[in-house]
CSV table of C-alpha atoms in Angstrom, one decimal:
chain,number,residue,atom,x,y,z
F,218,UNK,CA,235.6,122.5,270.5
F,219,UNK,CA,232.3,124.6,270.0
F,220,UNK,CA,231.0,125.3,266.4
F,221,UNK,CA,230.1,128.6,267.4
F,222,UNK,CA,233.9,129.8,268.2
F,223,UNK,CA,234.9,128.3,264.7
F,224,UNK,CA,232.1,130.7,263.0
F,225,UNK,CA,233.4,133.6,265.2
F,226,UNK,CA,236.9,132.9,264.6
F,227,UNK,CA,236.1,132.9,260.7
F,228,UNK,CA,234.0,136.1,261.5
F,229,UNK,CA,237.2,137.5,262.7
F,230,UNK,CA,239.1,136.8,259.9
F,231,UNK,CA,236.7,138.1,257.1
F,232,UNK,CA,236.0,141.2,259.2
F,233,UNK,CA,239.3,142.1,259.5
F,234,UNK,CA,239.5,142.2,263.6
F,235,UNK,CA,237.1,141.8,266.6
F,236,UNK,CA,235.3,145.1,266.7
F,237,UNK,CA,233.8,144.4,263.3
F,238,UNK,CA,232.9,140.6,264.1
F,239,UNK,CA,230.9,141.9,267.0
F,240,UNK,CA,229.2,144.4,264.7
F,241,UNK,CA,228.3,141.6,262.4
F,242,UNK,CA,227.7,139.2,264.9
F,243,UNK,CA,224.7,141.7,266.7
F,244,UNK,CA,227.2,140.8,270.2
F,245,UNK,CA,229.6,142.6,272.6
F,246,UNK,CA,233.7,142.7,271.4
F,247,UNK,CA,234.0,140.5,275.2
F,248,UNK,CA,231.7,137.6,273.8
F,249,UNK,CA,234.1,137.4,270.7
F,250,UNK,CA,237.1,137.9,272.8
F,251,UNK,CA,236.1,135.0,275.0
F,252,UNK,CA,235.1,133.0,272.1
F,253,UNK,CA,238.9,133.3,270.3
F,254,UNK,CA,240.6,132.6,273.7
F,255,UNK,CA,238.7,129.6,274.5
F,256,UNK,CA,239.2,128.6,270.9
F,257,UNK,CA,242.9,129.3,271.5
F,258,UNK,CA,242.8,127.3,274.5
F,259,UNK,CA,241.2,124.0,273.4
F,260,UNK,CA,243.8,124.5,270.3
F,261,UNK,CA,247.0,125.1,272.4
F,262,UNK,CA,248.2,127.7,269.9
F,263,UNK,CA,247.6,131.6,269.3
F,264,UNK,CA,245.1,132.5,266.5
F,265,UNK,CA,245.2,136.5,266.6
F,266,UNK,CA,248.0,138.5,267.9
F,267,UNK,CA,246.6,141.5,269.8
F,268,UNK,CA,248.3,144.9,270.7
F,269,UNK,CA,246.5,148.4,271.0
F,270,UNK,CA,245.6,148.8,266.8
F,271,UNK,CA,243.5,145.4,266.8
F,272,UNK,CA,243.9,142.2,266.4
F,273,UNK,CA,246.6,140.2,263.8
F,274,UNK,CA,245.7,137.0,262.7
F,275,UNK,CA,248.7,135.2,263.2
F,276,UNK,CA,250.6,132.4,260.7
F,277,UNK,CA,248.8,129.6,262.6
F,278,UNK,CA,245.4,131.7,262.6
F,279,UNK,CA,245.7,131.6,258.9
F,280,UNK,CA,246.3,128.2,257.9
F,281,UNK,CA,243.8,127.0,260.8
F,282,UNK,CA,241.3,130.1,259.1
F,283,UNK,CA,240.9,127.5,255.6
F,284,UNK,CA,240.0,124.1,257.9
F,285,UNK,CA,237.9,126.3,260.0
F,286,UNK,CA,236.0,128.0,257.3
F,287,UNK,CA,235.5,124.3,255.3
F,288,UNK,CA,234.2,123.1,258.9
F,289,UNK,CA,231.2,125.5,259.3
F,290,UNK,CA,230.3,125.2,255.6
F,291,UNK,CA,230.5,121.2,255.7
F,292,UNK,CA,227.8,121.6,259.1
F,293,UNK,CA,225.8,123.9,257.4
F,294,UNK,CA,225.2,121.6,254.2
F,295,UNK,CA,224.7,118.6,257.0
F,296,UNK,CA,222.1,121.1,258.4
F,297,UNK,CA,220.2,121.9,255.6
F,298,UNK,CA,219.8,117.9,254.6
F,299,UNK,CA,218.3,117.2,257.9
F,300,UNK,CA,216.3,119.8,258.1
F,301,UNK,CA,212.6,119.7,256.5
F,302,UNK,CA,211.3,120.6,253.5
F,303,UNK,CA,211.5,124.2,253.2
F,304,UNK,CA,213.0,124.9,256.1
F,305,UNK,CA,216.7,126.7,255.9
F,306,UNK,CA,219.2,127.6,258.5
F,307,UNK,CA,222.5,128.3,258.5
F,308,UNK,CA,224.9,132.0,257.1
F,309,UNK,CA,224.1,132.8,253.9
F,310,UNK,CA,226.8,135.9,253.6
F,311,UNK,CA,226.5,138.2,250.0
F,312,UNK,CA,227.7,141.0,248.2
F,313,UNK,CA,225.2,143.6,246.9
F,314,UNK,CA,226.0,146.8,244.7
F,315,UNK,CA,225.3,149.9,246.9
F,316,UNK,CA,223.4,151.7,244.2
F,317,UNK,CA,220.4,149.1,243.9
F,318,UNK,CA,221.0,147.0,246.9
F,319,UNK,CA,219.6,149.5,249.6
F,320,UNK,CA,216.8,150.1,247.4
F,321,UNK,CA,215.6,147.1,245.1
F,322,UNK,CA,217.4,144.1,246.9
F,323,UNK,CA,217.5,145.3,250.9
F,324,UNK,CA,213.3,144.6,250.7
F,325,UNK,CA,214.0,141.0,249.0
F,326,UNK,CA,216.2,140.1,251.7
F,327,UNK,CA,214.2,141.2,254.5
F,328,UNK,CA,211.3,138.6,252.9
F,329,UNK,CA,213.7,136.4,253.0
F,330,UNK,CA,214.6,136.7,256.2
F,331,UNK,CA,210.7,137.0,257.2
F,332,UNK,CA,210.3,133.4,255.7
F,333,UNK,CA,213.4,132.1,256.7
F,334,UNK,CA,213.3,132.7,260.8
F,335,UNK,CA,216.5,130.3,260.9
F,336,UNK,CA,218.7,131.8,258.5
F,337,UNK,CA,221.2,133.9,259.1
F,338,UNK,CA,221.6,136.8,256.6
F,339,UNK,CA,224.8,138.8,256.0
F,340,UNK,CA,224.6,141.4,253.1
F,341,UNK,CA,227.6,143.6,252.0
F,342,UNK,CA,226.4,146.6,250.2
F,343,UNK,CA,229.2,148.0,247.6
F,344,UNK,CA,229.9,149.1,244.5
F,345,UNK,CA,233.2,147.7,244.4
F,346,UNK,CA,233.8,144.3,242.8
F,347,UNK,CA,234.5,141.8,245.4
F,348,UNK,CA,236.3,138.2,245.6
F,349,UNK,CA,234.2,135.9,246.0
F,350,UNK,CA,236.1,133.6,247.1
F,351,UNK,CA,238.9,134.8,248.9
F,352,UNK,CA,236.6,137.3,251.2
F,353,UNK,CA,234.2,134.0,251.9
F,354,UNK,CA,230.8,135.2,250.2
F,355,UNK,CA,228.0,132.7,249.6
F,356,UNK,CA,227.2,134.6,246.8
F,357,UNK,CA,227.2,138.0,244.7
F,358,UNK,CA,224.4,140.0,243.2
F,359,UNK,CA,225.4,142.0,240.3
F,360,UNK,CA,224.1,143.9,237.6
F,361,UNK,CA,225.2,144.3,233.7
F,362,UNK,CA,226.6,142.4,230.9
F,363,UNK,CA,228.9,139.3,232.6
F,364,UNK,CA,232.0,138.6,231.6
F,365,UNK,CA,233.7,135.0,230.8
F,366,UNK,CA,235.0,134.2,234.7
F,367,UNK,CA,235.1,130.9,236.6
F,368,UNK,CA,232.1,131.3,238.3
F,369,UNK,CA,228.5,129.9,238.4
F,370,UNK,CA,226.3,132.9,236.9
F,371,UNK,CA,222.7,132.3,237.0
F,372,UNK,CA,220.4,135.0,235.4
F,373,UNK,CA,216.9,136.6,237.1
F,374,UNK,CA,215.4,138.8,235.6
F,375,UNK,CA,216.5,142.0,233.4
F,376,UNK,CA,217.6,145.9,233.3
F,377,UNK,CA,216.8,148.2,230.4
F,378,UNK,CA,219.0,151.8,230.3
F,379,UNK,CA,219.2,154.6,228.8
F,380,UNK,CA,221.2,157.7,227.9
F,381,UNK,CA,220.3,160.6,229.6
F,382,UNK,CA,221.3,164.6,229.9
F,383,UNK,CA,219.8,167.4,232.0
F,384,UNK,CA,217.8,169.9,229.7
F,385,UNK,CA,220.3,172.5,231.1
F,386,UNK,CA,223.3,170.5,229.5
F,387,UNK,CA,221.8,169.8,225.9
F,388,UNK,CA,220.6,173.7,225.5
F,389,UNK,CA,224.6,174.3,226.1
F,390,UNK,CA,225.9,171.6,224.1
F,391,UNK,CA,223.3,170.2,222.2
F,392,UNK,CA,222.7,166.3,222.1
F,393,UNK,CA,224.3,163.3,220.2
F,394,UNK,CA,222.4,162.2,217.3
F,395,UNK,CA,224.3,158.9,216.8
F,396,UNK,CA,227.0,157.1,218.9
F,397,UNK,CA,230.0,158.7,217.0
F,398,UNK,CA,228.7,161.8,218.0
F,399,UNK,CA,229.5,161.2,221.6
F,400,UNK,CA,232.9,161.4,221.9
F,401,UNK,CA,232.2,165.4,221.3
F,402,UNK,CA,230.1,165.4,224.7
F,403,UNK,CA,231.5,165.3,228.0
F,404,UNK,CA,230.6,161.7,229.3
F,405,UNK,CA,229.8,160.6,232.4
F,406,UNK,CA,231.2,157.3,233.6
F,407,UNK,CA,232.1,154.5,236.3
F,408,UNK,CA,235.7,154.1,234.8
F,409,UNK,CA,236.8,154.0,231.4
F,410,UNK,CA,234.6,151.5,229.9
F,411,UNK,CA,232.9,151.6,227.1
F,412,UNK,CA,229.2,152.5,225.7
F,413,UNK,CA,227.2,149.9,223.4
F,414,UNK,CA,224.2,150.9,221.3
F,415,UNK,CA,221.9,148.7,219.2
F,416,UNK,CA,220.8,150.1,216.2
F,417,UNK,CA,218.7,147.5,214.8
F,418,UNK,CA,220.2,143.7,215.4
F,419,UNK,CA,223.9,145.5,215.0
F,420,UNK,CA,225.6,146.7,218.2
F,421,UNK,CA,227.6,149.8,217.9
F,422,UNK,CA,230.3,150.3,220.8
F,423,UNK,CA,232.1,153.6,221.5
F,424,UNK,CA,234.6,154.2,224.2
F,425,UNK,CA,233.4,158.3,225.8
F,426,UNK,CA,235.1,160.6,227.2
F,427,UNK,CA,234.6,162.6,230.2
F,428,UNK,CA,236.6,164.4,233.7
F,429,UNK,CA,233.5,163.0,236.4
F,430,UNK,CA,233.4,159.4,237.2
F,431,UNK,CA,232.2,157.8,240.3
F,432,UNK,CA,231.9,153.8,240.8
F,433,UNK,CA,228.2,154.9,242.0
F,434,UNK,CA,225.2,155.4,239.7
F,435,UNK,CA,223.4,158.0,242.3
F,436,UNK,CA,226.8,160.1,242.0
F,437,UNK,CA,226.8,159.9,238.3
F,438,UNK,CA,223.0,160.8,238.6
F,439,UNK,CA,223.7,164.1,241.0
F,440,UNK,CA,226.4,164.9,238.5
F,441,UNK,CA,223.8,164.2,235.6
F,442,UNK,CA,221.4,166.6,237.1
F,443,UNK,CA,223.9,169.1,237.6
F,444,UNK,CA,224.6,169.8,233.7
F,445,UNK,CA,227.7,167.9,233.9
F,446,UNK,CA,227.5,165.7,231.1
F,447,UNK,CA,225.6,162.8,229.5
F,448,UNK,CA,225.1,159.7,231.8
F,449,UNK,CA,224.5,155.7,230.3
F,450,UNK,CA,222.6,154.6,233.0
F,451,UNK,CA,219.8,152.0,234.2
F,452,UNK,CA,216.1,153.2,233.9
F,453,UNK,CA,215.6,152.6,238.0
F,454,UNK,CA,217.6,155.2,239.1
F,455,UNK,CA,216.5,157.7,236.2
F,456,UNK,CA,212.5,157.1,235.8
F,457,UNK,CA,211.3,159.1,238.6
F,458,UNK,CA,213.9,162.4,237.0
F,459,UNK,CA,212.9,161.9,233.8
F,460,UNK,CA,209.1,161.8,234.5
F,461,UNK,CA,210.0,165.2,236.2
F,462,UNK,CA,211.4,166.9,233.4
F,463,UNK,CA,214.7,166.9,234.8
F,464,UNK,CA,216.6,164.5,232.7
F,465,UNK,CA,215.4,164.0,229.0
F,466,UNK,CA,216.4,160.1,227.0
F,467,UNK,CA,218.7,161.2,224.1
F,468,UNK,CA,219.6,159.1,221.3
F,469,UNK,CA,216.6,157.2,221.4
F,470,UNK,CA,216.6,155.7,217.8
F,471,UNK,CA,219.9,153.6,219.1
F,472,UNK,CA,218.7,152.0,222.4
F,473,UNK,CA,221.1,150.9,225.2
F,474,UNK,CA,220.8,147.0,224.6
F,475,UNK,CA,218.7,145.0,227.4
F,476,UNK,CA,221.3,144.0,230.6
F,477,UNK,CA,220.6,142.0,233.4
F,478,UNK,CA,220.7,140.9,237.1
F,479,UNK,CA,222.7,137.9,238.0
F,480,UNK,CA,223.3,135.8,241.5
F,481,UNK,CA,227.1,134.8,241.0
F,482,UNK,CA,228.3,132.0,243.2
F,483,UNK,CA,232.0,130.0,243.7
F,484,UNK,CA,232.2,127.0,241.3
F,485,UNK,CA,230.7,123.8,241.9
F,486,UNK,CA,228.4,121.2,241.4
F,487,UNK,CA,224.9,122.9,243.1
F,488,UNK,CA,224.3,125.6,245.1
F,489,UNK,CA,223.5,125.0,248.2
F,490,UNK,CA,219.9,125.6,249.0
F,491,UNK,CA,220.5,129.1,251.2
F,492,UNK,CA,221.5,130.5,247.6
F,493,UNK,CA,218.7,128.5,245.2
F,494,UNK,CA,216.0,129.9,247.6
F,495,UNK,CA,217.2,133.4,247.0
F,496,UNK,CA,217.9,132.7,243.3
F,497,UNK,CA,214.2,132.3,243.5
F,498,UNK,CA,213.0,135.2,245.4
F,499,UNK,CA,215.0,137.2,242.9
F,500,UNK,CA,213.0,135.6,240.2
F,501,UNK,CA,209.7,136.1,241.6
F,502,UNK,CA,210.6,139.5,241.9
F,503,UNK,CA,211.5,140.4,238.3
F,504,UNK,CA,208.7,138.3,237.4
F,505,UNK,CA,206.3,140.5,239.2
F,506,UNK,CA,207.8,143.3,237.1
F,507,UNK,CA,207.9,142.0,233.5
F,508,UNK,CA,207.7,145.4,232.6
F,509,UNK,CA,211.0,146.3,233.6
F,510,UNK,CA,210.1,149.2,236.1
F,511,UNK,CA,211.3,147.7,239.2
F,512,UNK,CA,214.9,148.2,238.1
């Protein structure tokens, strides 16, 4: 039994069907066809069940699927404490937020995969909040204020905020002097969450109300822009508008308290070193900023 069917028949799984474990593979849909049936073969049971929408994984593809997946993550630890000093090889798969991940995180990544010639990097970019877990990611990259979870949080560096309108927007509605004031404005948000303000050592939380949200900080930028509201938003995708004149910080004497950027892994006793050499680059990178203008 080759190694290399088990990672594409995992591949398969996670992707959700062979066309988009070719994609992520960099090979042709034939190679992980062949792959799966020889797999199948040496295995003397079906894994997928194919018809002309795809491939199904099948009850048997799903149990196997668990010892499979432990299998390839077993090798790769074996892998990485044989190999020397520095040296890593192996997947490392992660989730990334679409709004900074193309631009802050995509350039850590490629250094890492500039030093790393071995390693294999898979990066899903997303705002959505993924499982860990159950979707088979190494590790996640978020950004924020984390809450209690079972997971392994480790924090690298920070994100300062703030609240921002177009100049269009406060000479129609004015601007909020304090946080009470803001459930007057038209807000613009990710969901219905709510807004914290420091004023002083006390934080102040408000929940706002608004008709735009978006799960996407450049929407709620374009929206922000557009006169649409007031947006609570992280000074990387707002410095370069506000330098321009065309968002203005309001509120100012209550600041957005400081946030930060996490790597977020499953539970256990160490990460393995794919994720502790990233941890690190992340570091380095915030470190290089201590200003807080990279994000």
């Amino acid at each position: 039994m080759e190694t290399d069917d088990l990672r594409t028949f995992v591949e398969v799984t996670e992707a959700g069907g062979v066309s988009a474990a070719a994609r992520r593979l960099g090979v042709t849909k034939s190679v992980v066809s062949r792959q799966i049936v020889r797999l199948e073969t040496e295995l003397g049971v079906q894994l997928l069940s194919r018809s002309t929408r795809g491939a199904v994984v099948t009850a048997a593809g799903a149990t196997f699927r668990e010892y499979a997946a432990r299998i390839c993550r077993e090798i790769d630890t074996a892998l990485e404490s044989i190999a020397p000093e520095g040296e890593l090889r192996g997947r490392l798969r992660i989730a990334a937020p679409l709004t900074f991940g193309l631009t802050h995180l995509a350039p850590v990544l490629a250094g890492m995969a500039t030093r790393h010639p071995r390693l294999h990097i898979h990066t899903s970019y997303s705002d959505r909040f993924v499982d860990l877990l159950s979707e088979g990611f190494d590790c996640a990259i978020r950004f924020g204020y984390m809450p209690d979870s079972n997971l392994v949080a480790r924090r690298v560096g920070p994100i300062f905020g703030k609240l921002v309108a177009s100049p269009a927007y406060i000479r129609a509605h004015g601007a909020p002097e304090t946080p009470d004031d803001i459930v007057e404005h038209e807000a613009l948000m990710q969901g219905t969450e709510s807004w914290t303000f420091m004023d002083g050592d006390r934080a102040i939380t408000v929940r706002p109300r608004g008709k735009f949200k978006s799960d996407n900080g450049t929407a709620l930028v374009a929206a922000a822009l557009a006169g649409l509201g007031i947006a609570y938003l992280p000074d990387g995708i707002t410095n370069a508008h506000v330098a321009s004149g065309d968002l203005v910080p309001i509120m100012t004497r209550f600041p957005l308290p400081v946030a930060g950027v996490f790597v977020v892994r499953p539970p256990g006793p160490q990460a393995p070193r794919t994720v502790r050499a990233l941890t690190d680059m992340l570091i380095e990178c915030f470190d290089a900023h201590e200003d807080g203008d990279a994000l």
